[in-house]
Short mmCIF file of C-alpha atoms and ligand atoms in Angstrom, two decimals:
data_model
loop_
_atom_site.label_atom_id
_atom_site.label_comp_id
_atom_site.label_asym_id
_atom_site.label_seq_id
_atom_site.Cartn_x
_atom_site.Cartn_y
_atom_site.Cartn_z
CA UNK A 1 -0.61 -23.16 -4.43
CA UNK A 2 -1.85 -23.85 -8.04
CA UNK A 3 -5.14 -24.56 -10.05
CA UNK A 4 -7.44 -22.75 -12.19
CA UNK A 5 -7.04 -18.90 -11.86
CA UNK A 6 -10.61 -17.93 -10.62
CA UNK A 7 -12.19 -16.89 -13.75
CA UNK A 8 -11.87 -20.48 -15.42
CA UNK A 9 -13.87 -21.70 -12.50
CA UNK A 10 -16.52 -19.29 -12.66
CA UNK A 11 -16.69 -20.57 -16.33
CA UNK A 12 -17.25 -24.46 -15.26
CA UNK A 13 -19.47 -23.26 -12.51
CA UNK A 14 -21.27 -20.75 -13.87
CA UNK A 15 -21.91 -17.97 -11.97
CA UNK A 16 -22.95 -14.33 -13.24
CA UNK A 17 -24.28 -14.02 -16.15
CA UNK A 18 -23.33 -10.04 -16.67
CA UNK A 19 -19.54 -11.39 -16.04
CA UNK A 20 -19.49 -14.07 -18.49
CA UNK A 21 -21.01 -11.98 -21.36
CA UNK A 22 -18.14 -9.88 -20.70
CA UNK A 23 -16.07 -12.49 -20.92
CA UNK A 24 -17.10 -13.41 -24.55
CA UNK A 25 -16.55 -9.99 -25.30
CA UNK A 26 -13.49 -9.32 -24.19
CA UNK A 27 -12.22 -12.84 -26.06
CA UNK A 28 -13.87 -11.24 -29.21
CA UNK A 29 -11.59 -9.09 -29.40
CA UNK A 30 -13.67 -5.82 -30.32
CA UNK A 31 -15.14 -8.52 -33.14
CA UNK A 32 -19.19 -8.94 -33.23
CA UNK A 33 -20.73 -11.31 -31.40
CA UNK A 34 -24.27 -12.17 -32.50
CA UNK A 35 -27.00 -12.49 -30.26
CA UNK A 36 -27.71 -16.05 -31.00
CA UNK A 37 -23.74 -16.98 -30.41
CA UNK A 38 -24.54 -15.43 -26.62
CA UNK A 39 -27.89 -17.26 -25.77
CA UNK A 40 -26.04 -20.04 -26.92
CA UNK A 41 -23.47 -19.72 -25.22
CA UNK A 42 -25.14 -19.16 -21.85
CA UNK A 43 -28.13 -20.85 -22.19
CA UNK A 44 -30.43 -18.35 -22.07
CA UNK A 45 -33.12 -16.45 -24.28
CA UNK A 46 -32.12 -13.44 -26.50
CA UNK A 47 -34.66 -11.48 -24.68
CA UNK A 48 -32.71 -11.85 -21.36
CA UNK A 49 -29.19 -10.91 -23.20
CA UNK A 50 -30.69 -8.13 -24.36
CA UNK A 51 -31.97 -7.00 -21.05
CA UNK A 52 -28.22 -8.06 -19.73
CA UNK A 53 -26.29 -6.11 -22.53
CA UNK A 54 -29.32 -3.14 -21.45
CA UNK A 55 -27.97 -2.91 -18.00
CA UNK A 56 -24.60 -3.14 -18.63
CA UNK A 57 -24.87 0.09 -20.73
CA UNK A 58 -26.67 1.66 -17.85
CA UNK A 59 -23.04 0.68 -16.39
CA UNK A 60 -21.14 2.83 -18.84
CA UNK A 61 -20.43 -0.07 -21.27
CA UNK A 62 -21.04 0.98 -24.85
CA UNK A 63 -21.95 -1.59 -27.77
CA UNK A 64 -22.80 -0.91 -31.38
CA UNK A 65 -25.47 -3.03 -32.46
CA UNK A 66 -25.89 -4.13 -36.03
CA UNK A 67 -28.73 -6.08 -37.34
CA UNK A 68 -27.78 -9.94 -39.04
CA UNK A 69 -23.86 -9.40 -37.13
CA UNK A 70 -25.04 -8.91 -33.35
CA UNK A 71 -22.98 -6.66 -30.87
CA UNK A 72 -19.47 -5.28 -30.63
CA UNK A 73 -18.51 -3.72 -27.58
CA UNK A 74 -16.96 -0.30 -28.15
CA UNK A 75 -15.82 1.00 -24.66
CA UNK A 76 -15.92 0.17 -21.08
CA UNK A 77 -16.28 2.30 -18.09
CA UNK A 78 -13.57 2.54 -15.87
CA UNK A 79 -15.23 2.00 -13.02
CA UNK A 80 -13.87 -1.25 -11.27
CA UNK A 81 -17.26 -3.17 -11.08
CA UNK A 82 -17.12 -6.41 -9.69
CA UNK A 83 -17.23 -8.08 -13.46
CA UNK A 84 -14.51 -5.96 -14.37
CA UNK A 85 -12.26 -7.11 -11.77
CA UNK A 86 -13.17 -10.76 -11.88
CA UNK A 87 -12.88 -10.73 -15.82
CA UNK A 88 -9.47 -12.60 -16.74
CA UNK A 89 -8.35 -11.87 -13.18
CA UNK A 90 -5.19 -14.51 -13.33
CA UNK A 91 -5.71 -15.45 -9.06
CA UNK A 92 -6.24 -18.61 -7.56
CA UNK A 93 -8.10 -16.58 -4.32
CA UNK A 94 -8.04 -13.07 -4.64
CA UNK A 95 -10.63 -11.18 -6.18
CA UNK A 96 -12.65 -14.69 -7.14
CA UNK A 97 -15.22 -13.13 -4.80
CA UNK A 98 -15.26 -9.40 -5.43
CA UNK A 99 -18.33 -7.03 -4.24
CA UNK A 100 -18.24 -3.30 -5.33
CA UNK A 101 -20.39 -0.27 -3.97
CA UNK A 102 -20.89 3.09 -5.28
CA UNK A 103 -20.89 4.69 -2.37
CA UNK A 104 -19.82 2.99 0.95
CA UNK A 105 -18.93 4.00 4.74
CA UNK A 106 -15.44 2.16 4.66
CA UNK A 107 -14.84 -0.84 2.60
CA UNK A 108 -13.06 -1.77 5.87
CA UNK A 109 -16.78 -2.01 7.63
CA UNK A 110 -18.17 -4.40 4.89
CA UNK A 111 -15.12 -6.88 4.83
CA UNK A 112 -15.63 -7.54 8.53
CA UNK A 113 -19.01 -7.86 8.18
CA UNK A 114 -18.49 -10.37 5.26
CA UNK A 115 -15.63 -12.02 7.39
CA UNK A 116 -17.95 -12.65 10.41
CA UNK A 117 -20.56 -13.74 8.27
CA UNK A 118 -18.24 -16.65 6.53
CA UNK A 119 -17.00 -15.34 3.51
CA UNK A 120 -13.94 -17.02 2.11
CA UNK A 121 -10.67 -16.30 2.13
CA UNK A 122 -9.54 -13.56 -0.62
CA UNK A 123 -12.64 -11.87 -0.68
CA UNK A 124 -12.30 -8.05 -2.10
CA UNK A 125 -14.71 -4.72 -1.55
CA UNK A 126 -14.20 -2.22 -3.63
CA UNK A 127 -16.22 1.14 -3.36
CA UNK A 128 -16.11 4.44 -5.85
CA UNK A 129 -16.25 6.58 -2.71
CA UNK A 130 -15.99 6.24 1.10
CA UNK A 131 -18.06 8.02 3.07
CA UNK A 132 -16.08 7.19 6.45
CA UNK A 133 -12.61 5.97 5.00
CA UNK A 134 -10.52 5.28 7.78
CA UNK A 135 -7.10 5.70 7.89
CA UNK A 136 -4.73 4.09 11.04
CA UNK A 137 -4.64 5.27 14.74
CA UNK A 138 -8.39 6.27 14.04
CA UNK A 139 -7.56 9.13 11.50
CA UNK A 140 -9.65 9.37 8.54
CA UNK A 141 -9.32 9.09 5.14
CA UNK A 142 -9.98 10.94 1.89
CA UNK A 143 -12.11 8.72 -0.25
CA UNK A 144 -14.01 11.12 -2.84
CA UNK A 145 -15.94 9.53 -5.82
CA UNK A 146 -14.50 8.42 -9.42
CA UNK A 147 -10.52 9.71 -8.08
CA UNK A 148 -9.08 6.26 -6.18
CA UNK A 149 -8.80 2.44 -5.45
CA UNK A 150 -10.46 2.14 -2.43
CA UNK A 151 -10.17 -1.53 -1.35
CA UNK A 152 -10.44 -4.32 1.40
CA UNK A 153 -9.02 -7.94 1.16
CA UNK A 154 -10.39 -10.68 3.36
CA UNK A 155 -7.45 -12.81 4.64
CA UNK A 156 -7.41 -15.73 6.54
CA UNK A 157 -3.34 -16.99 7.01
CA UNK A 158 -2.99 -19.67 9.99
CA UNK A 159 -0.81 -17.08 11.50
CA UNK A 160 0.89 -16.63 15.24
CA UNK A 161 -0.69 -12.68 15.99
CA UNK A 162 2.64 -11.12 16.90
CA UNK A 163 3.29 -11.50 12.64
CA UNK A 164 0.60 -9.84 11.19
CA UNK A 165 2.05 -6.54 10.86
CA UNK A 166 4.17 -8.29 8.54
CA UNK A 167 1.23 -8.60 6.10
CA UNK A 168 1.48 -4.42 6.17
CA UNK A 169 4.65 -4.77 4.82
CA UNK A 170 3.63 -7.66 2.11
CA UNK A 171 1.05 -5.02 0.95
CA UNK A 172 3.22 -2.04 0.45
CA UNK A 173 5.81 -4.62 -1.75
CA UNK A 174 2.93 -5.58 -3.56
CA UNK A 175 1.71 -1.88 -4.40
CA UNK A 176 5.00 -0.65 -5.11
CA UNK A 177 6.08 -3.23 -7.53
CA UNK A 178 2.57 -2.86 -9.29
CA UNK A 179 2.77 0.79 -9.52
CA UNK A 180 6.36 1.34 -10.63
CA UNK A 181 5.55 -1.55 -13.33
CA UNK A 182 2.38 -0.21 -14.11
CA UNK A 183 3.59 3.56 -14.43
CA UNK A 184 7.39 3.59 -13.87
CA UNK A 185 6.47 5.82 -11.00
CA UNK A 186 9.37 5.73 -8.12
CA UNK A 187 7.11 5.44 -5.48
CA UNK A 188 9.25 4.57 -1.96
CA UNK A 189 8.22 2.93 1.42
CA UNK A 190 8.02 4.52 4.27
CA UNK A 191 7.51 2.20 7.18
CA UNK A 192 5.34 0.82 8.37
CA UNK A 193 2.35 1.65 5.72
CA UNK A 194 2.95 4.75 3.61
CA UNK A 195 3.59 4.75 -0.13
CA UNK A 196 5.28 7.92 -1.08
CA UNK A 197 6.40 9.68 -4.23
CA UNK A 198 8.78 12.64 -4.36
CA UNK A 199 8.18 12.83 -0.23
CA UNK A 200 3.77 12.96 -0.54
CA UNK A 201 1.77 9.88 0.17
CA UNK A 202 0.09 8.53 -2.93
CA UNK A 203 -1.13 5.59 -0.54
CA UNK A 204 -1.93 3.87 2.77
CA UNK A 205 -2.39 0.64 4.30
CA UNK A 206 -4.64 0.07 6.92
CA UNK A 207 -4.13 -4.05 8.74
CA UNK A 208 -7.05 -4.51 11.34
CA UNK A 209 -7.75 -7.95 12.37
CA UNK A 210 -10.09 -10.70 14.85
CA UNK A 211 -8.81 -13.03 16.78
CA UNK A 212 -9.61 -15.25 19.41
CA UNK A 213 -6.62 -15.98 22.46
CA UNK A 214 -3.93 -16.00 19.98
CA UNK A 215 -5.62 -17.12 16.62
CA UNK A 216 -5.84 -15.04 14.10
CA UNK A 217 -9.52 -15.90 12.92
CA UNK A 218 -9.37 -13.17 9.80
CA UNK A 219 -7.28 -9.96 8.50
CA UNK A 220 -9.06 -7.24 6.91
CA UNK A 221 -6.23 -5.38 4.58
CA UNK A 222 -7.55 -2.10 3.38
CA UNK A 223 -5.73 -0.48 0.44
CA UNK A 224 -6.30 3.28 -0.19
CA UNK A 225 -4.71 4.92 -3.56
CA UNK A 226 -4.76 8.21 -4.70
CA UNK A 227 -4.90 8.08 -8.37
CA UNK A 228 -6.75 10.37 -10.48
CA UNK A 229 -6.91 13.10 -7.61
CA UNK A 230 -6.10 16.47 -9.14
CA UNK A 231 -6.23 18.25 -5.94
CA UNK A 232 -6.61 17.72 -2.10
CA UNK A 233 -8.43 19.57 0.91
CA UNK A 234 -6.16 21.82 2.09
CA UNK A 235 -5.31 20.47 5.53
CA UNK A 236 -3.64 17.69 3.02
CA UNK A 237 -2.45 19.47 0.04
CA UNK A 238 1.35 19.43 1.96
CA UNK A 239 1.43 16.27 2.42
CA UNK A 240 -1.07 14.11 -0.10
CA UNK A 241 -0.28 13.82 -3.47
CA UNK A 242 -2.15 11.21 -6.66
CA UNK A 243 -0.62 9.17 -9.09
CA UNK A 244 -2.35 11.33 -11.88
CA UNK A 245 -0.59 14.98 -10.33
CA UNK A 246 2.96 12.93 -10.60
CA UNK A 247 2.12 12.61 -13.96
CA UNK A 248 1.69 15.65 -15.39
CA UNK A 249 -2.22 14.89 -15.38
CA UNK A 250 -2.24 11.19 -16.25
CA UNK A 251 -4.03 8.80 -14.73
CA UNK A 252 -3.56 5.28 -15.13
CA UNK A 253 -7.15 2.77 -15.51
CA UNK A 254 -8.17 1.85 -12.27
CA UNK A 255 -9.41 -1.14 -13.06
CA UNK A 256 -6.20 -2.82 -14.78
CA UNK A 257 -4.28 -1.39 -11.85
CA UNK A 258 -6.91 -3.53 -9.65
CA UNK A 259 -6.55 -6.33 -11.33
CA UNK A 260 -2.77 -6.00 -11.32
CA UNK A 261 -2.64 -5.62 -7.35
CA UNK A 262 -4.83 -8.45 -6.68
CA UNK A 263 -2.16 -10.59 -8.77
CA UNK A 264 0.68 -9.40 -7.39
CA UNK A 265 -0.44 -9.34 -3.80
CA UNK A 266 -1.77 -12.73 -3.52
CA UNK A 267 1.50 -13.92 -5.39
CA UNK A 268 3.74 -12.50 -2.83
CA UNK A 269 1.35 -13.63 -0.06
CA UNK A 270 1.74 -17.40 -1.16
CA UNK A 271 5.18 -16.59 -1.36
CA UNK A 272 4.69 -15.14 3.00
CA UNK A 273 2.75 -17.86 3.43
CA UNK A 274 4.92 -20.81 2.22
CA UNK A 275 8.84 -19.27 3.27
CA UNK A 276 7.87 -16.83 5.75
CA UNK A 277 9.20 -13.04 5.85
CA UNK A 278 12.63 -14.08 4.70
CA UNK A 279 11.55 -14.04 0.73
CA UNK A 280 9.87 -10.76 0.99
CA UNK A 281 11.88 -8.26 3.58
CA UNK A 282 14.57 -8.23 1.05
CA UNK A 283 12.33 -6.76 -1.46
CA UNK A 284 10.89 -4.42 0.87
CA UNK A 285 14.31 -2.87 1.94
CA UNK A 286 15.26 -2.38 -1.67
CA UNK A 287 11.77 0.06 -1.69
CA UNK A 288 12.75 1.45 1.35
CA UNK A 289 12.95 5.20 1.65
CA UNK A 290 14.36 5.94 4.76
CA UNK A 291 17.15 3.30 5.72
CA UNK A 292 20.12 4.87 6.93
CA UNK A 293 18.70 8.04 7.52
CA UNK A 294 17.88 10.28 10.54
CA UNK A 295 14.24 10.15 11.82
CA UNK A 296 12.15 10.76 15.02
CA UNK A 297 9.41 7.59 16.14
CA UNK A 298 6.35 9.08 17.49
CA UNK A 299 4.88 5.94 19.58
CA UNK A 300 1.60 6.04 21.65
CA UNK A 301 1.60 5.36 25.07
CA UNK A 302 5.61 5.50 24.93
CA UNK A 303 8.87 7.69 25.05
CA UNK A 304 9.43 9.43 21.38
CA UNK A 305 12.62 8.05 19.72
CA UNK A 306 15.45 9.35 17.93
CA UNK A 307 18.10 7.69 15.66
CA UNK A 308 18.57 6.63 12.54
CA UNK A 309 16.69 3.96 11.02
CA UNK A 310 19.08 1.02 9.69
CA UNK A 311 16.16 -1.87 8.51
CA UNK A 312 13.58 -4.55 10.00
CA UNK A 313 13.71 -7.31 11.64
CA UNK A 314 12.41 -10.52 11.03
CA UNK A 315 8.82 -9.61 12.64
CA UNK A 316 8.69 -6.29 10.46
CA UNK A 317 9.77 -4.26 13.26
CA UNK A 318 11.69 -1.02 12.42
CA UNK A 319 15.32 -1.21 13.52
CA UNK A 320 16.34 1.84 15.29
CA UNK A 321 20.17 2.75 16.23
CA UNK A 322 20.57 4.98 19.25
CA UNK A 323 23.08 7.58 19.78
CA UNK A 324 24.67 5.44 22.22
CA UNK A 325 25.11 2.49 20.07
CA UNK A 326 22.28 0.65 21.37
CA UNK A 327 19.43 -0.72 18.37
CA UNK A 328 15.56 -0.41 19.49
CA UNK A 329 12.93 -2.19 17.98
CA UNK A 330 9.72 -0.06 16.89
CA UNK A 331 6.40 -2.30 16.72
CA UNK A 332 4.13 0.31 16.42
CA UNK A 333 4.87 4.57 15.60
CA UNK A 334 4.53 7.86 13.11
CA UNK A 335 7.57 8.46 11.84
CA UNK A 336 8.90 11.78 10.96
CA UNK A 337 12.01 11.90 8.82
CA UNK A 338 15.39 14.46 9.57
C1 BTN B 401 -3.45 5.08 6.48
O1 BTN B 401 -2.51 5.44 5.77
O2 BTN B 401 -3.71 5.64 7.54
C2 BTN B 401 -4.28 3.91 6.01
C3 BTN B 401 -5.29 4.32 4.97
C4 BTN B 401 -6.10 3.15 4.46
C5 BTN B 401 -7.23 3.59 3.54
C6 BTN B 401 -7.97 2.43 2.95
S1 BTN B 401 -9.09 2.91 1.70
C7 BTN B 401 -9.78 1.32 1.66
C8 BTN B 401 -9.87 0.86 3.10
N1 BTN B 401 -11.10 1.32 3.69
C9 BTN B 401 -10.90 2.22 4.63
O3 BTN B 401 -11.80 2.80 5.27
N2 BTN B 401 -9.60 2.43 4.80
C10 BTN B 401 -8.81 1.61 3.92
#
């Protein structure tokens, strides 16, 4: 799996022009870049970079202008628009096509819509705020405006069905490694999709898919993190908790962090996709939180176990031993730890 990361191809091909005059920007290096050196550039008039640069300060971006030098840009938002995200994004699929809402009902709804309707494989949604976030076994989740990473990845792996859950457990590697290298932040997995740190989830993963017989046409892997939160409804303050409140008030940039994931995830998914669950379950057990320790699975539709959790197996099933001795495999459960 190599080529030109998706950014160089948007260059040959050409695609948005907003993106690209980012792009000269950002390899400006807070340097002016005159007017002229843009149209060029992109082959168009000044007028229309002007009306580009216009609406990208409606966005939050903020140039200085100076006659005779042309424009320097000063700050940008963090808000992860699409041409944030895409900009110098280092994937070969992720992220190349990237859609971002202000306000949306789940980013979970518009990736399968965009799945049904075709869209390719690596295809991202990002929203500011959910309206309807959904969280697994039909809960809901907390999505407010400005305070989280609220994201769905299209995936499309030629995969038998009974392995997808293993692409849960891709995910949470993925976030965890980007977090603690983006923040040094411990942050632990709890199986199957909870991201914890100092015992309150920071984040969950939420794996719905469509498929036909036993063909998995298309994954839709929605990633909810809690970064810049300073405080939670109260039927969550327990158990919730943000990157920013483990900091002492810190948040990191969303969009880096973005950018980050989308790197890291579709690095280790290559890695799933091309030598199966064997390269990644080690590096999920070493993240683990709960292995050899006491805990109660709550699984619909079936008996509630106890025992103490001693790993996975090689579907991403949760390896229970029994008192008497015997190991059960858990597909599907809430866990409760002690
Ligand atoms: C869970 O822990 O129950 C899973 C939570 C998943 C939340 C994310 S936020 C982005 C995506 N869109 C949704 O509506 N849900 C997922």
């Amino acid at each position: 799996m190599s080529g030109n990361p998706c950014w160089r191809r948007q260059e040959r091909f050409g695609t948005n022009v907003k993106e690209q005059i980012l792009r000269l920007f950002k390899e400006a290096n807070g340097q002016f870049v005159s007017g002229e050196a843009l149209s060029e550039a992109l082959g168009c008039s000044r007028t229309a970079i002007w009306k580009h640069i216009s609406e990208l300060r409606a966005q939050g971006y903020q140039f200085e202008a100076v006659r005779r030098s042309g424009y320097r840009l000063l700050a940008t938002p963090d808000i992860p628009y699409a041409e944030q995200v895409k900009a110098g994004l280092n994937t070969q699929r992720l992220g190349c096509e990237t859609h971002f809402f202000e306000t949306v009902e789940s980013t979970q709804t518009e990736i399968h819509a965009l799945a049904r309707a075709g869209a390719p494989e690596g295809t991202v949604v990002i929203a500011d705020e959910q309206v309807k976030g959904k969280g697994r076994l039909g809960r809901s989740w907390h999505s407010p405006p400005g305070s989280g990473i609220w994201m769905s990845v299209l995936l499309r792996p030629k995969l038998e069905l009974q392995r997808c859950p293993q692409l849960t457990l891709v995910a949470a590697v993925a976030i965890v490694e980007t977090i603690r290298e983006q923040t040094g932040l411990p942050l632990m997995i709890k199986w199957p999709n909870d991201l914890l740190l100092n015992g309150k989830k920071v984040c969950g993963i939420l794996t719905e898919l469509r498929a036909e017989s036993d063909c998995v046409d298309y994954i839709a892997l929605g990633i909810g993190i809690n970064v810049s939160s300073a405080s939670f409804p109260s039927e969550l303050a327990d158990i919730a908790t943000s990157l920013s409140i483990e900091q002492q008030g810190q948040a990191p940039l969303r969009t880096p962090l973005i950018k980050r994931l989308l790197e890291k995830l579709e690095e280790l998914y290559f890695l799933y996709v091309e030598q199966g669950f064997s390269a990644i379950k080690p590096r999920w057990e070493a993240h683990a939180l709960m292995l050899g320790k006491p805990i109660t699975a709550r699984r619909v539709n079936s008996a509630t176990l106890q025992g103490i959790a001693i790993g996975i197996d090689e579907q991403g099933a949760l390896l229970l031993r029994m008192e008497d001795g015997r190991t059960e495999h858990i597909y599907s459960a809430d866990i409760d730890m002690g």
